[in-house]
Short mmCIF file of C-alpha atoms in Angstrom, two decimals:
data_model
loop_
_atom_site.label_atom_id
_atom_site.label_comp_id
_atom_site.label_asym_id
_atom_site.label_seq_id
_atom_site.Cartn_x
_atom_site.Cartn_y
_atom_site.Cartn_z
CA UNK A 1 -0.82 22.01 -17.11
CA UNK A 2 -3.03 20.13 -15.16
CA UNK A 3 -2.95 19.05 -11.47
CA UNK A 4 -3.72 15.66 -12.07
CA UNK A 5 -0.67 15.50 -14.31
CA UNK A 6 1.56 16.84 -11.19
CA UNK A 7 0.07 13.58 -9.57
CA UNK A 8 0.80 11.64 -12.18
CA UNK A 9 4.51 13.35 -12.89
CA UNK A 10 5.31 12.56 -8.85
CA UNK A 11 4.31 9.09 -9.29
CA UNK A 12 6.64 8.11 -12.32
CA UNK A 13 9.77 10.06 -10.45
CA UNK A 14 8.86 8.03 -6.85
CA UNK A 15 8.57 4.62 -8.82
CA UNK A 16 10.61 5.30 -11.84
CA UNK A 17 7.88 3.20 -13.64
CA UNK A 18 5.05 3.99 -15.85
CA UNK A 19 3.26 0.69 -15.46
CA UNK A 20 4.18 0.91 -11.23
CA UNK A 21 3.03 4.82 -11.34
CA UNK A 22 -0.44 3.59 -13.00
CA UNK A 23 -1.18 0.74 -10.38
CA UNK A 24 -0.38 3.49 -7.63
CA UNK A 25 -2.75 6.15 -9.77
CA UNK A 26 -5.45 3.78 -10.50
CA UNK A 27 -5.11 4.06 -14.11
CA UNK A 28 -3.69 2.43 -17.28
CA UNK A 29 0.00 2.58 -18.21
CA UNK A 30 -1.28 4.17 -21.48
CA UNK A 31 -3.35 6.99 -20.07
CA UNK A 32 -0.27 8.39 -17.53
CA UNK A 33 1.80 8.05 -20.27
CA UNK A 34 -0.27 10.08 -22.18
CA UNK A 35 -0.67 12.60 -19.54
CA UNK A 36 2.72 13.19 -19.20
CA UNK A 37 3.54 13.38 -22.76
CA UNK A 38 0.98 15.99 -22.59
CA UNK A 39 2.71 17.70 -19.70
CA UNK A 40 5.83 17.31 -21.49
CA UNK A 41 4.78 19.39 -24.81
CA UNK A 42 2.79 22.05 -22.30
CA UNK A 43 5.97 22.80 -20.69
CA UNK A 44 8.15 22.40 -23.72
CA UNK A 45 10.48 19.74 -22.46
CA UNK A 46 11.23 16.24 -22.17
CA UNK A 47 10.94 14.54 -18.65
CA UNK A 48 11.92 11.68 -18.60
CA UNK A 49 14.53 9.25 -20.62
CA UNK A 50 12.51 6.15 -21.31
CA UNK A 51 13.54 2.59 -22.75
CA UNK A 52 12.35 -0.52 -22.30
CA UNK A 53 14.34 -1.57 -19.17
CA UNK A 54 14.15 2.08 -17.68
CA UNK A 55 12.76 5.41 -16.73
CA UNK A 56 15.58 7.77 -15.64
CA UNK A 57 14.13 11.36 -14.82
CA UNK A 58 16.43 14.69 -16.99
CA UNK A 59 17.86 17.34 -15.24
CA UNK A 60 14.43 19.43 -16.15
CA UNK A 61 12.42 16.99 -13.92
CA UNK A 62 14.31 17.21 -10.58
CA UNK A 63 14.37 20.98 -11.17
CA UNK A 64 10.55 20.54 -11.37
CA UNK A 65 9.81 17.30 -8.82
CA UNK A 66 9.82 19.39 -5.29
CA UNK A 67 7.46 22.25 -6.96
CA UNK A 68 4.97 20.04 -8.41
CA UNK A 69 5.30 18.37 -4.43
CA UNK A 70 4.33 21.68 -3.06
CA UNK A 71 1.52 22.25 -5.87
CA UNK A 72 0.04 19.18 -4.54
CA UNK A 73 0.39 19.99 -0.99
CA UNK A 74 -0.82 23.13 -1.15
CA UNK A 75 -4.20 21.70 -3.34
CA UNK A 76 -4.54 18.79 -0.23
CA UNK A 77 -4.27 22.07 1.71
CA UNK A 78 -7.12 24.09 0.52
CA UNK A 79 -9.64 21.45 0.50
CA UNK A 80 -8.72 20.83 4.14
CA UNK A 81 -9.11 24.75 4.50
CA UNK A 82 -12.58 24.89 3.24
CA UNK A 83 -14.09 21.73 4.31
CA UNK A 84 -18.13 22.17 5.60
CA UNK A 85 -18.40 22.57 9.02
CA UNK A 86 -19.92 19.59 9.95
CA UNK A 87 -18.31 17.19 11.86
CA UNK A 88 -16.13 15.32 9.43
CA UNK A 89 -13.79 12.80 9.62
CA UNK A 90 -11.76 11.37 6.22
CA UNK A 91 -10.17 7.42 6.94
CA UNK A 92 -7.50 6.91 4.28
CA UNK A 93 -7.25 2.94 3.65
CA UNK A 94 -6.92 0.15 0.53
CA UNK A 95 -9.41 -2.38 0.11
CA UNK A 96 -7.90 -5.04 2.34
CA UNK A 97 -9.34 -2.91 4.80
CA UNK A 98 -12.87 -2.23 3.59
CA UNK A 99 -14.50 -4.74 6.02
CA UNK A 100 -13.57 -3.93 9.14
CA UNK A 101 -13.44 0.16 8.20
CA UNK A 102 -17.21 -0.08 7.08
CA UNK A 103 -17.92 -1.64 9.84
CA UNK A 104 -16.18 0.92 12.64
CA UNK A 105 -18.04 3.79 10.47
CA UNK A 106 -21.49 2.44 10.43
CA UNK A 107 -21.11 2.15 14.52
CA UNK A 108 -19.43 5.71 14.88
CA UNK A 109 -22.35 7.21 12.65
CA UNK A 110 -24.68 5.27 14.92
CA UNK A 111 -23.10 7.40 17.88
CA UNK A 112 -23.00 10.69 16.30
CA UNK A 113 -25.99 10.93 13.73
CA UNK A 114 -24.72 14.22 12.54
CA UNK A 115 -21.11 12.90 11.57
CA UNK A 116 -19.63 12.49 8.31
CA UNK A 117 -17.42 9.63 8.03
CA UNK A 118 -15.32 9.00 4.72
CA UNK A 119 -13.38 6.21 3.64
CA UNK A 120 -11.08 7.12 1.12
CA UNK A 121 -9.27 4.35 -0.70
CA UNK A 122 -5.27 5.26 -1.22
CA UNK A 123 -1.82 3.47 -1.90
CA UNK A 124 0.43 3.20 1.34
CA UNK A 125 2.48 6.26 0.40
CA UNK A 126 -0.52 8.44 -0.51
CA UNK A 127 -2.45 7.66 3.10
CA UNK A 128 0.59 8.66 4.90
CA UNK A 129 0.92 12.18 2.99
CA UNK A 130 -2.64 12.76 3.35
CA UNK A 131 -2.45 12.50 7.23
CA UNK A 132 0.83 14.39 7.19
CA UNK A 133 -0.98 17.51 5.04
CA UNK A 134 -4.31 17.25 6.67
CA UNK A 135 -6.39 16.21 3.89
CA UNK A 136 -7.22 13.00 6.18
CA UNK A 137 -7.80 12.33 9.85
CA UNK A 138 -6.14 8.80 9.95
CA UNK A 139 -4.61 6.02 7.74
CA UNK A 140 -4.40 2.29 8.35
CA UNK A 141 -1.31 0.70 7.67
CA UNK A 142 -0.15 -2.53 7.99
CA UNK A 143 3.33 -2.27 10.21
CA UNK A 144 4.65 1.33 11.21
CA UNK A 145 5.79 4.33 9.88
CA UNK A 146 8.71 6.71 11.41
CA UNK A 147 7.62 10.22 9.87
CA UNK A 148 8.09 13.29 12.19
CA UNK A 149 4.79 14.82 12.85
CA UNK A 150 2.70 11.25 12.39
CA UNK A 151 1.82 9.19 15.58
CA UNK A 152 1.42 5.74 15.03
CA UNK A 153 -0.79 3.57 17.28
CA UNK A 154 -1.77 0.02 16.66
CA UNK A 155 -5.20 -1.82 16.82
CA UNK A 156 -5.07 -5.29 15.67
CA UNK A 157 -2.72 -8.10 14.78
CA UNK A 158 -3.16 -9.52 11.68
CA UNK A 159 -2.64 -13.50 10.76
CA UNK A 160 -0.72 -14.38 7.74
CA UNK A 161 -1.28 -17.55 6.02
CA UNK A 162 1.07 -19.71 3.74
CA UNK A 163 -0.09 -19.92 0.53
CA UNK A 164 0.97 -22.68 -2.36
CA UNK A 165 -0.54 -24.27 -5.53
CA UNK A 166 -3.13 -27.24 -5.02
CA UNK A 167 -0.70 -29.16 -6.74
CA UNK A 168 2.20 -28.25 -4.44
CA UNK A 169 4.02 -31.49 -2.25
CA UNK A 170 2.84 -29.83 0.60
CA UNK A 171 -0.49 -28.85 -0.35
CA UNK A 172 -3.28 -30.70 1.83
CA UNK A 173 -1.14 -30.78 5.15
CA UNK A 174 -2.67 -29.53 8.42
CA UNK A 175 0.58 -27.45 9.43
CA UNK A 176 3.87 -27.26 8.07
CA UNK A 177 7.53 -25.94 9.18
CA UNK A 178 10.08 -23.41 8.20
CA UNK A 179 12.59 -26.28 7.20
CA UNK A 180 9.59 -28.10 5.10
CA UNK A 181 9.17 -24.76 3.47
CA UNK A 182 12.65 -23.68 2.69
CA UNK A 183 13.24 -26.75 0.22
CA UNK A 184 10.97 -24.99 -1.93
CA UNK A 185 11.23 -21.53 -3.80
CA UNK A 186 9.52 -18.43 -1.72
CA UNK A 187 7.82 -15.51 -4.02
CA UNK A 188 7.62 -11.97 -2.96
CA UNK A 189 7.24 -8.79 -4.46
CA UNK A 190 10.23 -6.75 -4.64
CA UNK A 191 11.74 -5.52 -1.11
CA UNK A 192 10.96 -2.15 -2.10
CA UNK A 193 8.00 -2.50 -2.63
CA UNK A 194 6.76 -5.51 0.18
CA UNK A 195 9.25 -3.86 2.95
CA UNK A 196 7.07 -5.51 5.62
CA UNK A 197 6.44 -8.99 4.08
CA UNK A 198 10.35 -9.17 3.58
CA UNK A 199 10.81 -8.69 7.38
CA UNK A 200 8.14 -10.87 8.61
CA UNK A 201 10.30 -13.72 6.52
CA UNK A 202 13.84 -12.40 7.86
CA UNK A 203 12.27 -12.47 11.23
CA UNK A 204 10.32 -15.87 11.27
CA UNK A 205 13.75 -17.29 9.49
CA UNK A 206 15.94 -15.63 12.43
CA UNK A 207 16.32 -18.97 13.91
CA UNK A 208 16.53 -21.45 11.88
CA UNK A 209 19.79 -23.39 10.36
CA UNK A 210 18.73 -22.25 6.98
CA UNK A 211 17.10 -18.99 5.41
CA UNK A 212 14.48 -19.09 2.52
CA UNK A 213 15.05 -20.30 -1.13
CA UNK A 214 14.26 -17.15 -3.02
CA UNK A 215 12.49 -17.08 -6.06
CA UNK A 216 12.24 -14.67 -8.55
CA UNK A 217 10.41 -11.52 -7.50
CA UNK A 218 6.80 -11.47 -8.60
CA UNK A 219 6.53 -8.56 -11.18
CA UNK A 220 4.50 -5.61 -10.31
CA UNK A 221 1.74 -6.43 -13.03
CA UNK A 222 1.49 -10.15 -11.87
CA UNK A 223 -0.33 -11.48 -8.83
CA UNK A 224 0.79 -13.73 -5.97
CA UNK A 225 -2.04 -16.74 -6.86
CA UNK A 226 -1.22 -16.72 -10.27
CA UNK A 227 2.60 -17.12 -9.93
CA UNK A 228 2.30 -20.11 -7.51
CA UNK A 229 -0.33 -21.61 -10.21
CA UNK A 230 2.12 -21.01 -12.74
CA UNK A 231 4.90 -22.32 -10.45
CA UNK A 232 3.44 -24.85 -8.65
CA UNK A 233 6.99 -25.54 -6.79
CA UNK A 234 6.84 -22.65 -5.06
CA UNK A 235 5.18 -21.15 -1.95
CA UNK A 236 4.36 -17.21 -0.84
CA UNK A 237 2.87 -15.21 2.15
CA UNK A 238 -0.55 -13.69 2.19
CA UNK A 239 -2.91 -11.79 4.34
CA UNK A 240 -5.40 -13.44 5.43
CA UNK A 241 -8.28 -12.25 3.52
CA UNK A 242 -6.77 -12.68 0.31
CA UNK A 243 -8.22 -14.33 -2.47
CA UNK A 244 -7.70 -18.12 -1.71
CA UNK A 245 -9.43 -20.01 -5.05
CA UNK A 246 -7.26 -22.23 -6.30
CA UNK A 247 -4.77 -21.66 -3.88
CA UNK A 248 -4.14 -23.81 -0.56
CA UNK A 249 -3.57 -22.09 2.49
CA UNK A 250 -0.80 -23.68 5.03
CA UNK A 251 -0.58 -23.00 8.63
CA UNK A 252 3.22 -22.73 10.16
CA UNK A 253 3.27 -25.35 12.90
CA UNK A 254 4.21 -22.80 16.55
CA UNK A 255 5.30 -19.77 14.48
CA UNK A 256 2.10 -17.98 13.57
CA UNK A 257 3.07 -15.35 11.05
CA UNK A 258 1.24 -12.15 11.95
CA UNK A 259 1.65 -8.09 11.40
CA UNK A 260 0.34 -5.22 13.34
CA UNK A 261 -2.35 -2.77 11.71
CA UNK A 262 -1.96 0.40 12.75
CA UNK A 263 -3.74 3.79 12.88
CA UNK A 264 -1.77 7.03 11.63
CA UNK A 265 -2.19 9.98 12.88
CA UNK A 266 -0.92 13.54 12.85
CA UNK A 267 0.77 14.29 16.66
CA UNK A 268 -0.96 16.67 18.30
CA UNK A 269 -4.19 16.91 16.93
CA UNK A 270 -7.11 17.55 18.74
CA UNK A 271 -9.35 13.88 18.74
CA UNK A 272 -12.52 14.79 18.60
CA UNK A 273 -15.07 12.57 20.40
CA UNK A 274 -16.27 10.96 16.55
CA UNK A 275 -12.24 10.44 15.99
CA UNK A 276 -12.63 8.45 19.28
CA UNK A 277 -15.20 6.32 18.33
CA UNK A 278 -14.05 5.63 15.28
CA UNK A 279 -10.67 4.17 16.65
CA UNK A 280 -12.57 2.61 19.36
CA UNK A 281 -14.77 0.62 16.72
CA UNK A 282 -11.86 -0.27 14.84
CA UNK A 283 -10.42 -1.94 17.75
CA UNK A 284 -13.35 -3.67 18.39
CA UNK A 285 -14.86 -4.18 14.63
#
């Protein structure tokens, strides 16, 4: 048994999904499957139920889910415990946010020579556990999180732009409005797994005569741009450093779509002066 398998094991119970697991894992479908048919024969039992519309976790892996939790905790633990003594800070993020992260870290390190300054790339639920357990100092997020023990504290707003097809009837226009847009089909990820998006749309929507034409939900292995080039009815929200080729990008005429981008943090802990810094430059980057 392996630790990485634990991670791997957690995953599949938290997303009941092989192929969503792998995305979260950075991996293939293929190679978590693997691992956990590996894990399976090591422990002598069978996980999970699997068929091709489902992944339903057996009796044997809810007996074994909040162990394998506190294996990993307790590994995130003793790295913390026996990190060097130099001034170290660890920022949890995803990509999205390498710009303006790089940036705050290469002025920080300007201030304090002597610092060491990670950025760690993570899915959502990962940089929130890693605060919460100490591995990391702080996470950005977009939105908030209600967690006991995590502060939240916001440093930017974030635009959001309308995206469509070139070929869409609205493609080309300076501005368009919420009734324009609601004649044609909106794609989002699932709710549960685009919590925010969904209530930036419930929200802009509030009101208006008429909500949003749903479309289908855009499958976890498919991106936004492709589905609106496939369906080139349709329209979606994206941040506003997403990949744009191909796609035209709408304003909404006097409702600017926008999110906050917060910095998590566990309450109480001491801020020490490069932690400062850091948070300052990302306010500023």
């Amino acid at each position: 048994m392996e630790l990485r398998q634990l991670n791997y094991f957690v995953a599949v119970c938290e997303e009941l999904s092989f192929s969503r697991a792998a995305t979260r894992c950075f991996i293939s479908q293929s190679a978590i499957s693997h691992q956990i048919a590996r894990l399976e024969h090591d422990l002598g039992v069978q996980l999970f139920e699997r068929s091709t519309r489902s992944v339903v976790p057996t009796d044997a892996s809810t007996r074994l889910l909040p162990l394998a939790k506190q294996m990993l905790s307790l590994e995130s633990a003793i790295r913390a415990a026996v990190r060097t003594s130099r001034p170290r800070i660890r920022l949890a993020a995803n990509m999205s946010f390498a710009t303006r992260s790089l940036s705050a870290i290469a002025g920080a390190r300007d201030a304090h020579p002597g610092a060491e300054i990670e950025f760690v790339i993570k899915p959502f639920r990962q940089r929130i556990a890693a605060v919460a357990d100490g591995d990391c100092d702080l996470a950005l997020i977009r939105g908030s999180v209600d967690q006991h023990g995590l502060t939240v504290e916001q440093l930017w707003v974030e635009d959001l732009m309308i995206a469509t097809a070139t070929s869409h009837p609205l493609a080309g226009r300076t501005d368009v409005t919420l009734t324009e847009l609601s004649a044609y089909p909106l794609l989002l990820p699932p709710e549960s797994e685009q919590v925010l998006l969904h209530n930036v749309v419930r929200a802009a929507f509030a009101d208006q005569p008429a909500g949003p034409t749903y479309g289908p939900p855009i499958p976890p292995d498919h991106t936004a741009t492709m589905e609106l080039i496939t369906h080139p009815d349709t329209w979606t929200i994206l941040y506003a450093n997403s990949p744009t080729e191909g796609i035209a990008a709408l304003e909404l005429a006097g409702h600017p779509l926008r999110v906050p981008v917060s910095a998590v943090l566990r309450t109480g802990a001491r801020r020490s002066p490069i932690l400062t810094t850091l948070l300052a430059a990302l306010h500023c980057a």
